[in-house]
Amino acid sequence: MPDSSHHNPFADWLRAHAIPLTHLDPAAPLDDLEPLRAIIGDARVVAIGESSHFINEFALMRERILRFLVERCGFTVLAFEYGFSEGFPLDAWAQGEGTDIDLSAHLAESIPIGIDEPLRWIRQHNRTASPPVSFAGIDIPAAGGSLLPALAPVADYLRHIDPETLPAIQTAIRIAGSFAGGSGAVAAPAWARLATADQDALSATLTRLLIRFRSVEPLYVSRGDQHSYDIALRRLEGACHADYTFRAMADLFAGKGLPADTSARDVYMAESLLWHLERSEPGTRVVVAAHNAHIQKTPVSFNGHLTGLPMGQHLHRALGDEYVALGLTSITGHTADMPRDENTRFGFTIDNTPLQPPEPGSIEAAFADAELGLSIADLHKARSNSPGNTGVAPGPDRIRIQGAYVHTPVLDAFDAILNTETSTVAENLEIA
C-alpha cells in the first residue's frame, strides 16, 4: 500500500465501516456480497460502474454483482452501455435464438468492453430459469461511431409504413455512410471534415423525419402497431442524438465546445433505460453496466470545466432513491488509457499504463490509507445527513477515470464504492 504522510479522516471512517469481500471469481459463492442488499434496498435500477474499461478485475466483479442481483434480488434485465438499436438481436440471442457461437458475429463490430461474458451467463441462466433475464441496449448507435445501425432499420420500417419518406432517409443514410466509423473517436473528426452543406443537410433531414414521426403517430400505428412504432421512433431519436454528439465532440476536440455539450449521449442512455423500464412488467428491476463517468449522480468536470451531465444524474432526477450507483475503482496496478488514433478501427489505442499513487483527496487514497483491498463501502452511512452522523469526516472530492481524476463530491456521486487493491488490463483486445 502507498505510504501516507498525512492523516486522512475519511480513511478512518472506511477502516471502521468498509466490508471486506472474499472473491473475484464470478462462479464463487455469493454470501460476501450480501451487504449489497441493504445498499440497494428497493431500487428499481442499480448501476455498476468501472473507473476504466478493459480491466479484468472490474469485469469479474461486475459479473459477480450481476449474478447476485439476479439470483438473490430478483433483477431480470441487464442494460448495457451498448447501442439501443443493436441491443435487440443480442436480447434474442440471450433468450436462446441461434447457436452459442453466433455471439462472436453479433459483436464483431463492437468495442470489446466486456459485454460477451455477461451475455453468455444470461443465455446459460435462461435455459433453466424463470423468469428469464433480458438484455437491453441503451446507447446511441455504435458508441457514436455511425448512424447506420439505427437508420437502416428505420428505413425498413418506413418502406412499409410511409414509403413516400424513403428519399429523405436514404439521403441521411448516404451522408451518414460517408463518415461512419467504429466509435465517436473516428466518426466525430470525420464528420468535421464533411462539407458544411452535408453536415447541415444531415441534421435537417433527421430533424424533419423526427418531427414527422411524432406528428403522424396515429397514422403510423394504424398501418402497423404501437410496439414497432415505438422502437422505430427511439431508433430515430438515437440517430438525432448521435448527430448532435458529432457536433459536440468535434467542437470539444477543437477546444471550443459548449459547457456540458456532450450530455446528449447520456440523456439518450437515461431515456432509453426508462423506455425499457416503462415497457417491462410491473416490478421489473434493472441492472445497468457502464463507465463510472456515465453512472455517477453528479456532473462530470475536468480541471474546473463542466463537460457533461451523466446518465446517472438524469436517472437520479427521474427515479430518486430508486436509482443506486455502485462505483468500481482500484488502488494500484495498471489502467487502460485510450489515446486517440484515427488510424485504428475504433479511433484509439489502449495503453497499459501504471497507476500512480492515489492523489490526496481521492476515494482511492482513502482506501489505500485505510489499508483495504477488495472491499465495499456503503456511502449512505458516510453522508452528513444520515441519522446519527454528526461530525462525519468530509468525503473525498475526486475519483479516478483511467489515469486521471473526475473532481466531484464522491459521497453524492455514488451510493457505494467497490474497491480492488490492484487492476490489470485485459489482453488480446481486438482494437487496432
CSV table of C-alpha atoms in Angstrom, one decimal:
chain,number,residue,atom,x,y,z
A,1,MET,CA,0.0,0.0,0.0
A,2,PRO,CA,1.2,3.6,-0.6
A,3,ASP,CA,2.7,5.4,2.4
A,4,SER,CA,0.6,8.3,3.6
A,5,SER,CA,2.4,11.3,5.1
A,6,HIS,CA,-0.9,12.9,6.2
A,7,HIS,CA,-3.8,12.0,8.3
A,8,ASN,CA,-6.9,11.0,6.3
A,9,PRO,CA,-10.0,11.3,8.4
A,10,PHE,CA,-12.2,9.5,5.8
A,11,ALA,CA,-9.7,6.6,5.8
A,12,ASP,CA,-10.6,6.2,9.5
A,13,TRP,CA,-14.2,6.0,8.6
A,14,LEU,CA,-13.5,3.4,5.9
A,15,ARG,CA,-11.4,1.4,8.2
A,16,ALA,CA,-14.4,1.2,10.6
A,17,HIS,CA,-17.2,0.7,8.1
A,18,ALA,CA,-16.0,-0.8,4.8
A,19,ILE,CA,-16.7,-4.5,4.5
A,20,PRO,CA,-14.0,-6.9,3.0
A,21,LEU,CA,-15.1,-9.1,0.1
A,22,THR,CA,-13.9,-12.6,-0.4
A,23,HIS,CA,-14.0,-13.4,-4.1
A,24,LEU,CA,-13.5,-12.1,-7.6
A,25,ASP,CA,-14.3,-15.4,-9.3
A,26,PRO,CA,-17.8,-14.9,-10.9
A,27,ALA,CA,-18.7,-18.6,-10.1
A,28,ALA,CA,-17.7,-18.3,-6.4
A,29,PRO,CA,-20.3,-18.3,-3.6
A,30,LEU,CA,-22.2,-15.0,-3.3
A,31,ASP,CA,-22.5,-14.7,0.5
A,32,ASP,CA,-19.8,-12.0,0.8
A,33,LEU,CA,-22.0,-9.7,-1.4
A,34,GLU,CA,-24.9,-9.8,1.0
A,35,PRO,CA,-24.1,-6.2,2.2
A,36,LEU,CA,-25.3,-5.1,-1.2
A,37,ARG,CA,-28.8,-6.0,-0.2
A,38,ALA,CA,-29.0,-3.2,2.3
A,39,ILE,CA,-27.4,-0.7,-0.1
A,40,ILE,CA,-29.8,-1.3,-3.0
A,41,GLY,CA,-32.9,-1.6,-0.8
A,42,ASP,CA,-36.0,-1.4,-3.1
A,43,ALA,CA,-34.1,0.3,-6.0
A,44,ARG,CA,-35.6,-0.4,-9.4
A,45,VAL,CA,-32.3,0.4,-11.2
A,46,VAL,CA,-28.8,-0.5,-9.9
A,47,ALA,CA,-25.9,0.8,-12.0
A,48,ILE,CA,-22.5,-0.9,-11.8
A,49,GLY,CA,-19.6,1.3,-13.0
A,50,GLU,CA,-15.9,1.0,-13.6
A,51,SER,CA,-13.2,3.6,-13.5
A,52,SER,CA,-11.7,2.3,-16.8
A,53,HIS,CA,-13.0,0.0,-19.5
A,54,PHE,CA,-10.9,-3.1,-20.4
A,55,ILE,CA,-10.0,-4.0,-16.8
A,56,ASN,CA,-10.0,-7.7,-15.8
A,57,GLU,CA,-10.9,-7.2,-12.1
A,58,PHE,CA,-13.8,-4.9,-12.9
A,59,ALA,CA,-15.3,-7.3,-15.4
A,60,LEU,CA,-15.1,-10.1,-12.8
A,61,MET,CA,-16.6,-8.0,-10.1
A,62,ARG,CA,-19.4,-6.9,-12.4
A,63,GLU,CA,-20.3,-10.4,-13.3
A,64,ARG,CA,-20.4,-11.4,-9.7
A,65,ILE,CA,-22.7,-8.5,-8.8
A,66,LEU,CA,-25.0,-9.3,-11.8
A,67,ARG,CA,-25.3,-12.9,-10.5
A,68,PHE,CA,-26.1,-11.7,-7.0
A,69,LEU,CA,-28.7,-9.2,-8.2
A,70,VAL,CA,-30.4,-11.8,-10.5
A,71,GLU,CA,-30.2,-14.9,-8.2
A,72,ARG,CA,-30.8,-13.2,-4.9
A,73,CYS,CA,-32.6,-9.9,-5.5
A,74,GLY,CA,-34.9,-10.7,-8.4
A,75,PHE,CA,-33.4,-8.4,-11.1
A,76,THR,CA,-34.5,-9.5,-14.6
A,77,VAL,CA,-32.9,-7.0,-17.1
A,78,LEU,CA,-29.3,-6.3,-17.9
A,79,ALA,CA,-28.9,-2.9,-19.6
A,80,PHE,CA,-25.5,-2.1,-21.1
A,81,GLU,CA,-23.5,0.8,-22.5
A,82,TYR,CA,-24.3,-0.6,-25.9
A,83,GLY,CA,-26.4,0.7,-28.8
A,84,PHE,CA,-30.2,0.7,-28.3
A,85,SER,CA,-30.8,-0.4,-31.9
A,86,GLU,CA,-28.1,-3.1,-31.8
A,87,GLY,CA,-29.4,-4.5,-28.5
A,88,PHE,CA,-32.4,-6.3,-29.9
A,89,PRO,CA,-30.6,-9.1,-31.7
A,90,LEU,CA,-28.4,-9.6,-28.6
A,91,ASP,CA,-31.5,-10.0,-26.5
A,92,ALA,CA,-32.9,-12.6,-28.9
A,93,TRP,CA,-29.6,-14.5,-28.6
A,94,ALA,CA,-29.7,-14.3,-24.8
A,95,GLN,CA,-33.3,-15.8,-25.0
A,96,GLY,CA,-31.9,-18.8,-26.9
A,97,GLU,CA,-32.1,-17.8,-30.6
A,98,GLY,CA,-29.4,-19.2,-32.8
A,99,THR,CA,-26.3,-21.1,-31.6
A,100,ASP,CA,-23.8,-20.3,-28.9
A,101,ILE,CA,-21.1,-19.4,-31.4
A,102,ASP,CA,-23.3,-16.7,-33.0
A,103,LEU,CA,-22.4,-14.2,-30.3
A,104,SER,CA,-19.0,-13.5,-31.9
A,105,ALA,CA,-20.6,-12.5,-35.1
A,106,HIS,CA,-23.1,-10.2,-33.3
A,107,LEU,CA,-20.2,-8.4,-31.5
A,108,ALA,CA,-17.7,-8.3,-34.4
A,109,GLU,CA,-18.1,-4.6,-35.0
A,110,SER,CA,-18.4,-3.5,-31.3
A,111,ILE,CA,-15.8,-2.1,-28.9
A,112,PRO,CA,-14.9,-5.1,-26.6
A,113,ILE,CA,-15.9,-3.5,-23.3
A,114,GLY,CA,-16.9,-6.8,-21.6
A,115,ILE,CA,-20.4,-7.5,-22.8
A,116,ASP,CA,-19.7,-11.0,-24.0
A,117,GLU,CA,-19.3,-12.9,-20.7
A,118,PRO,CA,-22.5,-11.4,-19.1
A,119,LEU,CA,-24.4,-12.3,-22.2
A,120,ARG,CA,-23.1,-15.9,-22.1
A,121,TRP,CA,-24.1,-16.2,-18.5
A,122,ILE,CA,-27.6,-14.9,-19.2
A,123,ARG,CA,-28.1,-17.3,-22.1
A,124,GLN,CA,-27.0,-20.2,-19.8
A,125,HIS,CA,-29.1,-18.9,-16.9
A,126,ASN,CA,-32.2,-18.6,-19.1
A,127,ARG,CA,-32.0,-22.3,-20.1
A,128,THR,CA,-33.4,-23.2,-16.7
A,129,ALA,CA,-34.5,-20.0,-15.0
A,130,SER,CA,-37.9,-18.5,-14.8
A,131,PRO,CA,-38.5,-15.6,-15.3
A,132,PRO,CA,-35.7,-15.2,-17.9
A,133,VAL,CA,-33.2,-12.3,-17.8
A,134,SER,CA,-33.4,-10.0,-20.8
A,135,PHE,CA,-30.8,-7.7,-22.4
A,136,ALA,CA,-31.3,-4.1,-23.3
A,137,GLY,CA,-29.1,-1.7,-25.2
A,138,ILE,CA,-29.4,1.9,-24.2
A,139,ASP,CA,-26.7,3.9,-26.0
A,140,ILE,CA,-26.6,5.9,-29.2
A,141,PRO,CA,-25.7,3.7,-32.2
A,142,ALA,CA,-22.1,2.3,-32.5
A,143,ALA,CA,-21.0,4.3,-29.4
A,144,GLY,CA,-21.5,7.4,-31.5
A,145,GLY,CA,-19.5,5.9,-34.4
A,146,SER,CA,-22.2,5.5,-37.0
A,147,LEU,CA,-25.9,6.3,-37.6
A,148,LEU,CA,-26.4,3.3,-39.8
A,149,PRO,CA,-27.3,0.7,-37.1
A,150,ALA,CA,-30.2,3.0,-36.2
A,151,LEU,CA,-31.2,4.4,-39.7
A,152,ALA,CA,-31.1,1.1,-41.6
A,153,PRO,CA,-34.0,-0.5,-39.6
A,154,VAL,CA,-35.9,2.8,-39.6
A,155,ALA,CA,-35.7,2.8,-43.4
A,156,ASP,CA,-37.0,-0.8,-43.4
A,157,TYR,CA,-39.9,0.4,-41.2
A,158,LEU,CA,-40.7,3.3,-43.4
A,159,ARG,CA,-40.6,1.2,-46.5
A,160,HIS,CA,-43.8,-0.5,-45.3
A,161,ILE,CA,-45.4,2.3,-43.3
A,162,ASP,CA,-44.6,5.5,-45.1
A,163,PRO,CA,-42.7,4.8,-48.4
A,164,GLU,CA,-43.0,8.5,-49.5
A,165,THR,CA,-40.4,9.4,-46.9
A,166,LEU,CA,-37.8,6.9,-48.2
A,167,PRO,CA,-35.9,9.6,-50.3
A,168,ALA,CA,-35.3,11.6,-47.1
A,169,ILE,CA,-34.0,8.7,-45.0
A,170,GLN,CA,-31.9,7.5,-48.0
A,171,THR,CA,-30.3,10.9,-48.1
A,172,ALA,CA,-29.5,10.7,-44.4
A,173,ILE,CA,-28.1,7.2,-44.9
A,174,ARG,CA,-25.9,8.3,-47.8
A,175,ILE,CA,-24.4,11.2,-45.8
A,176,ALA,CA,-24.0,9.1,-42.6
A,177,GLY,CA,-22.3,6.3,-44.5
A,178,SER,CA,-19.6,8.7,-45.8
A,179,PHE,CA,-18.1,9.2,-42.3
A,180,ALA,CA,-19.2,6.1,-40.4
A,181,GLY,CA,-16.6,4.5,-38.0
A,182,GLY,CA,-16.3,2.1,-35.1
A,183,SER,CA,-16.8,4.8,-32.4
A,184,GLY,CA,-17.3,8.5,-32.0
A,185,ALA,CA,-13.5,8.9,-31.8
A,186,VAL,CA,-13.4,8.0,-35.5
A,187,ALA,CA,-16.7,9.5,-36.7
A,188,ALA,CA,-16.6,12.9,-35.0
A,189,PRO,CA,-13.4,14.1,-36.7
A,190,ALA,CA,-14.5,12.5,-40.0
A,191,TRP,CA,-17.8,14.3,-39.6
A,192,ALA,CA,-15.9,17.6,-39.0
A,193,ARG,CA,-14.2,17.1,-42.4
A,194,LEU,CA,-17.6,16.9,-44.3
A,195,ALA,CA,-18.7,19.9,-46.3
A,196,THR,CA,-20.8,22.2,-44.1
A,197,ALA,CA,-23.7,21.7,-46.6
A,198,ASP,CA,-23.7,17.9,-45.9
A,199,GLN,CA,-23.4,18.4,-42.1
A,200,ASP,CA,-26.4,20.7,-42.2
A,201,ALA,CA,-28.4,18.6,-44.6
A,202,LEU,CA,-28.0,15.5,-42.4
A,203,SER,CA,-29.2,17.4,-39.3
A,204,ALA,CA,-32.1,19.0,-41.1
A,205,THR,CA,-33.2,15.7,-42.7
A,206,LEU,CA,-33.1,13.8,-39.4
A,207,THR,CA,-35.0,16.6,-37.6
A,208,ARG,CA,-37.7,16.7,-40.3
A,209,LEU,CA,-38.1,12.9,-40.1
A,210,LEU,CA,-38.3,13.0,-36.3
A,211,ILE,CA,-41.0,15.7,-36.3
A,212,ARG,CA,-43.0,13.8,-38.9
A,213,PHE,CA,-42.7,10.6,-36.9
A,214,ARG,CA,-44.1,12.4,-33.8
A,215,SER,CA,-46.8,14.3,-35.8
A,216,VAL,CA,-48.4,11.4,-37.6
A,217,GLU,CA,-48.1,8.7,-34.9
A,218,PRO,CA,-51.8,7.6,-35.2
A,219,LEU,CA,-51.3,7.1,-38.9
A,220,TYR,CA,-48.1,5.0,-38.5
A,221,VAL,CA,-49.7,2.9,-35.7
A,222,SER,CA,-52.8,2.3,-37.9
A,223,ARG,CA,-50.6,1.0,-40.7
A,224,GLY,CA,-48.5,-1.2,-38.3
A,225,ASP,CA,-48.6,-1.5,-34.5
A,226,GLN,CA,-47.6,0.6,-31.5
A,227,HIS,CA,-44.6,-1.5,-30.5
A,228,SER,CA,-42.9,-1.3,-33.9
A,229,TYR,CA,-43.6,2.5,-34.0
A,230,ASP,CA,-42.1,3.0,-30.5
A,231,ILE,CA,-38.9,1.1,-31.5
A,232,ALA,CA,-38.5,2.9,-34.8
A,233,LEU,CA,-39.1,6.3,-33.1
A,234,ARG,CA,-36.5,5.5,-30.4
A,235,ARG,CA,-34.0,4.5,-33.1
A,236,LEU,CA,-34.5,7.7,-35.0
A,237,GLU,CA,-34.1,9.7,-31.7
A,238,GLY,CA,-30.8,7.8,-31.2
A,239,ALA,CA,-29.6,8.9,-34.7
A,240,CYS,CA,-30.6,12.5,-33.8
A,241,HIS,CA,-28.7,12.4,-30.5
A,242,ALA,CA,-25.7,10.9,-32.2
A,243,ASP,CA,-25.7,13.6,-34.9
A,244,TYR,CA,-25.8,16.2,-32.2
A,245,THR,CA,-22.9,14.4,-30.4
A,246,PHE,CA,-20.8,14.5,-33.6
A,247,ARG,CA,-21.0,18.3,-33.5
A,248,ALA,CA,-20.4,18.4,-29.7
A,249,MET,CA,-17.3,16.1,-29.9
A,250,ALA,CA,-15.9,17.9,-32.9
A,251,ASP,CA,-16.2,21.2,-31.0
A,252,LEU,CA,-14.7,19.6,-27.9
A,253,PHE,CA,-11.7,18.3,-29.9
A,254,ALA,CA,-11.3,21.8,-31.4
A,255,GLY,CA,-11.3,23.4,-28.0
A,256,LYS,CA,-14.5,25.4,-28.4
A,257,GLY,CA,-17.2,23.2,-27.0
A,258,LEU,CA,-20.2,24.5,-25.1
A,259,PRO,CA,-20.4,23.5,-21.4
A,260,ALA,CA,-21.8,20.0,-20.9
A,261,ASP,CA,-22.5,19.7,-24.7
A,262,THR,CA,-21.6,16.0,-24.8
A,263,SER,CA,-24.6,15.3,-22.5
A,264,ALA,CA,-26.8,14.5,-25.5
A,265,ARG,CA,-25.4,10.9,-25.4
A,266,ASP,CA,-26.0,10.5,-21.7
A,267,VAL,CA,-29.6,11.8,-21.7
A,268,TYR,CA,-30.3,9.4,-24.5
A,269,MET,CA,-29.0,6.5,-22.4
A,270,ALA,CA,-31.1,7.6,-19.4
A,271,GLU,CA,-34.2,7.9,-21.5
A,272,SER,CA,-33.6,4.6,-23.3
A,273,LEU,CA,-33.3,2.8,-19.9
A,274,LEU,CA,-36.6,4.4,-18.8
A,275,TRP,CA,-38.1,3.4,-22.2
A,276,HIS,CA,-37.3,-0.2,-21.5
A,277,LEU,CA,-38.4,0.0,-17.8
A,278,GLU,CA,-41.8,1.5,-18.8
A,279,ARG,CA,-42.4,-1.3,-21.2
A,280,SER,CA,-41.5,-4.1,-18.8
A,281,GLU,CA,-43.7,-6.0,-16.4
A,282,PRO,CA,-44.6,-4.2,-13.1
A,283,GLY,CA,-41.9,-4.7,-10.5
A,284,THR,CA,-39.1,-5.2,-13.1
A,285,ARG,CA,-35.7,-4.4,-11.7
A,286,VAL,CA,-32.8,-3.4,-14.0
A,287,VAL,CA,-29.0,-3.8,-13.7
A,288,VAL,CA,-27.1,-1.2,-15.7
A,289,ALA,CA,-23.4,-1.6,-16.7
A,290,ALA,CA,-21.5,1.5,-17.8
A,291,HIS,CA,-18.4,3.6,-17.0
A,292,ASN,CA,-18.3,5.4,-13.6
A,293,ALA,CA,-18.5,8.7,-15.5
A,294,HIS,CA,-21.9,7.6,-17.0
A,295,ILE,CA,-23.5,6.3,-13.8
A,296,GLN,CA,-22.5,8.9,-11.3
A,297,LYS,CA,-25.2,11.2,-10.0
A,298,THR,CA,-23.2,14.4,-10.1
A,299,PRO,CA,-21.9,16.4,-13.1
A,300,VAL,CA,-18.6,15.5,-14.8
A,301,SER,CA,-16.0,18.2,-14.6
A,302,PHE,CA,-12.3,18.2,-15.6
A,303,ASN,CA,-9.9,21.0,-14.5
A,304,GLY,CA,-12.9,23.0,-13.4
A,305,HIS,CA,-14.7,22.8,-16.7
A,306,LEU,CA,-18.2,21.2,-16.8
A,307,THR,CA,-18.1,18.6,-19.6
A,308,GLY,CA,-21.2,16.5,-19.1
A,309,LEU,CA,-24.4,15.7,-17.2
A,310,PRO,CA,-24.2,12.0,-16.9
A,311,MET,CA,-26.8,9.3,-17.3
A,312,GLY,CA,-26.8,8.7,-13.6
A,313,GLN,CA,-27.7,12.3,-12.9
A,314,HIS,CA,-30.7,12.1,-15.2
A,315,LEU,CA,-31.8,8.8,-13.7
A,316,HIS,CA,-31.5,10.1,-10.2
A,317,ARG,CA,-33.7,13.0,-11.1
A,318,ALA,CA,-36.3,10.7,-12.6
A,319,LEU,CA,-36.2,7.8,-10.1
A,320,GLY,CA,-34.8,9.4,-6.9
A,321,ASP,CA,-33.8,6.7,-4.4
A,322,GLU,CA,-35.0,4.0,-6.8
A,323,TYR,CA,-31.7,4.6,-8.6
A,324,VAL,CA,-28.5,3.3,-7.0
A,325,ALA,CA,-25.0,3.8,-8.4
A,326,LEU,CA,-22.1,1.4,-7.5
A,327,GLY,CA,-18.7,2.8,-8.5
A,328,LEU,CA,-15.8,0.4,-9.1
A,329,THR,CA,-12.2,1.5,-8.7
A,330,SER,CA,-8.7,0.3,-7.7
A,331,ILE,CA,-5.6,1.5,-5.8
A,332,THR,CA,-2.6,0.1,-7.6
A,333,GLY,CA,-1.8,-1.8,-10.8
A,334,HIS,CA,-2.5,-0.6,-14.3
A,335,THR,CA,-5.2,1.2,-16.2
A,336,ALA,CA,-6.3,1.3,-19.8
A,337,ASP,CA,-5.6,4.8,-21.1
A,338,MET,CA,-7.1,5.4,-24.6
A,339,PRO,CA,-5.1,7.9,-26.7
A,340,ARG,CA,-6.8,8.9,-29.9
A,341,ASP,CA,-5.5,7.3,-33.1
A,342,GLU,CA,-7.8,7.7,-36.2
A,343,ASN,CA,-5.8,5.0,-38.0
A,344,THR,CA,-7.3,2.3,-35.7
A,345,ARG,CA,-10.8,0.8,-36.2
A,346,PHE,CA,-12.2,2.5,-33.1
A,347,GLY,CA,-10.2,5.7,-33.2
A,348,PHE,CA,-8.0,4.9,-30.2
A,349,THR,CA,-5.3,2.6,-28.9
A,350,ILE,CA,-5.0,1.1,-25.4
A,351,ASP,CA,-2.0,2.0,-23.3
A,352,ASN,CA,-1.3,-0.4,-20.4
A,353,THR,CA,-0.5,2.5,-18.0
A,354,PRO,CA,0.9,2.0,-14.5
A,355,LEU,CA,-1.3,3.7,-11.9
A,356,GLN,CA,0.4,6.4,-9.9
A,357,PRO,CA,-0.1,6.5,-6.1
A,358,PRO,CA,-3.6,7.9,-5.5
A,359,GLU,CA,-3.9,11.6,-5.2
A,360,PRO,CA,-4.7,13.1,-1.8
A,361,GLY,CA,-8.4,13.8,-1.5
A,362,SER,CA,-9.4,10.8,-3.8
A,363,ILE,CA,-11.5,7.9,-2.7
A,364,GLU,CA,-8.6,5.7,-3.8
A,365,ALA,CA,-6.2,7.4,-1.4
A,366,ALA,CA,-8.8,6.8,1.4
A,367,PHE,CA,-8.9,3.1,0.6
A,368,ALA,CA,-5.1,3.0,0.4
A,369,ASP,CA,-4.6,4.8,3.7
A,370,ALA,CA,-7.2,2.5,5.4
A,371,GLU,CA,-5.1,-0.4,4.1
A,372,LEU,CA,-8.1,-2.0,2.5
A,373,GLY,CA,-8.0,-4.3,-0.5
A,374,LEU,CA,-11.1,-6.0,-2.1
A,375,SER,CA,-13.9,-4.3,-0.2
A,376,ILE,CA,-17.2,-2.4,-0.4
A,377,ALA,CA,-18.1,0.8,1.3
A,378,ASP,CA,-21.7,1.9,1.8
A,379,LEU,CA,-21.5,5.6,1.3
A,380,HIS,CA,-25.1,6.2,2.6
A,381,LYS,CA,-23.7,5.7,6.1
A,382,ALA,CA,-21.0,8.4,5.5
A,383,ARG,CA,-23.2,11.2,4.4
A,384,SER,CA,-23.6,14.0,6.9
A,385,ASN,CA,-27.4,14.0,6.6
A,386,SER,CA,-27.6,10.3,7.6
A,387,PRO,CA,-29.3,9.7,11.0
A,388,GLY,CA,-26.7,10.0,13.8
A,389,ASN,CA,-23.9,11.1,11.5
A,390,THR,CA,-23.0,14.4,13.1
A,391,GLY,CA,-19.3,15.2,12.7
A,392,VAL,CA,-18.7,12.8,9.9
A,393,ALA,CA,-15.3,13.4,8.1
A,394,PRO,CA,-15.5,15.2,4.8
A,395,GLY,CA,-15.8,12.8,1.9
A,396,PRO,CA,-13.4,12.5,-1.0
A,397,ASP,CA,-13.6,15.1,-3.7
A,398,ARG,CA,-12.3,13.0,-6.7
A,399,ILE,CA,-12.4,9.6,-8.2
A,400,ARG,CA,-10.2,8.0,-10.9
A,401,ILE,CA,-11.1,7.9,-14.5
A,402,GLN,CA,-8.4,5.9,-16.3
A,403,GLY,CA,-5.2,7.6,-15.1
A,404,ALA,CA,-6.8,11.0,-14.4
A,405,TYR,CA,-9.5,12.1,-11.9
A,406,VAL,CA,-13.0,13.4,-12.0
A,407,HIS,CA,-13.4,16.1,-9.4
A,408,THR,CA,-16.8,15.6,-7.7
A,409,PRO,CA,-18.2,15.0,-4.2
A,410,VAL,CA,-17.9,11.2,-4.2
A,411,LEU,CA,-20.4,10.7,-1.4
A,412,ASP,CA,-23.1,12.4,-3.6
A,413,ALA,CA,-22.0,10.8,-6.8
A,414,PHE,CA,-22.2,7.2,-5.7
A,415,ASP,CA,-24.1,5.1,-3.2
A,416,ALA,CA,-21.3,2.7,-2.7
A,417,ILE,CA,-17.7,2.1,-3.9
A,418,LEU,CA,-16.3,-1.3,-4.5
A,419,ASN,CA,-12.5,-1.3,-4.4
A,420,THR,CA,-9.9,-3.7,-5.7
A,421,GLU,CA,-6.3,-3.4,-4.4
A,422,THR,CA,-5.0,-3.8,-7.9
A,423,SER,CA,-6.2,-3.7,-11.5
A,424,THR,CA,-4.9,-5.3,-14.7
A,425,VAL,CA,-5.6,-4.5,-18.3
A,426,ALA,CA,-7.2,-7.3,-20.4
A,427,GLU,CA,-5.0,-8.8,-23.1
A,428,ASN,CA,-5.7,-9.7,-26.7
A,429,LEU,CA,-8.2,-7.0,-27.3
A,430,GLU,CA,-9.1,-6.5,-30.9
A,431,ILE,CA,-8.7,-2.7,-31.1
A,432,ALA,CA,-6.1,-2.0,-33.8
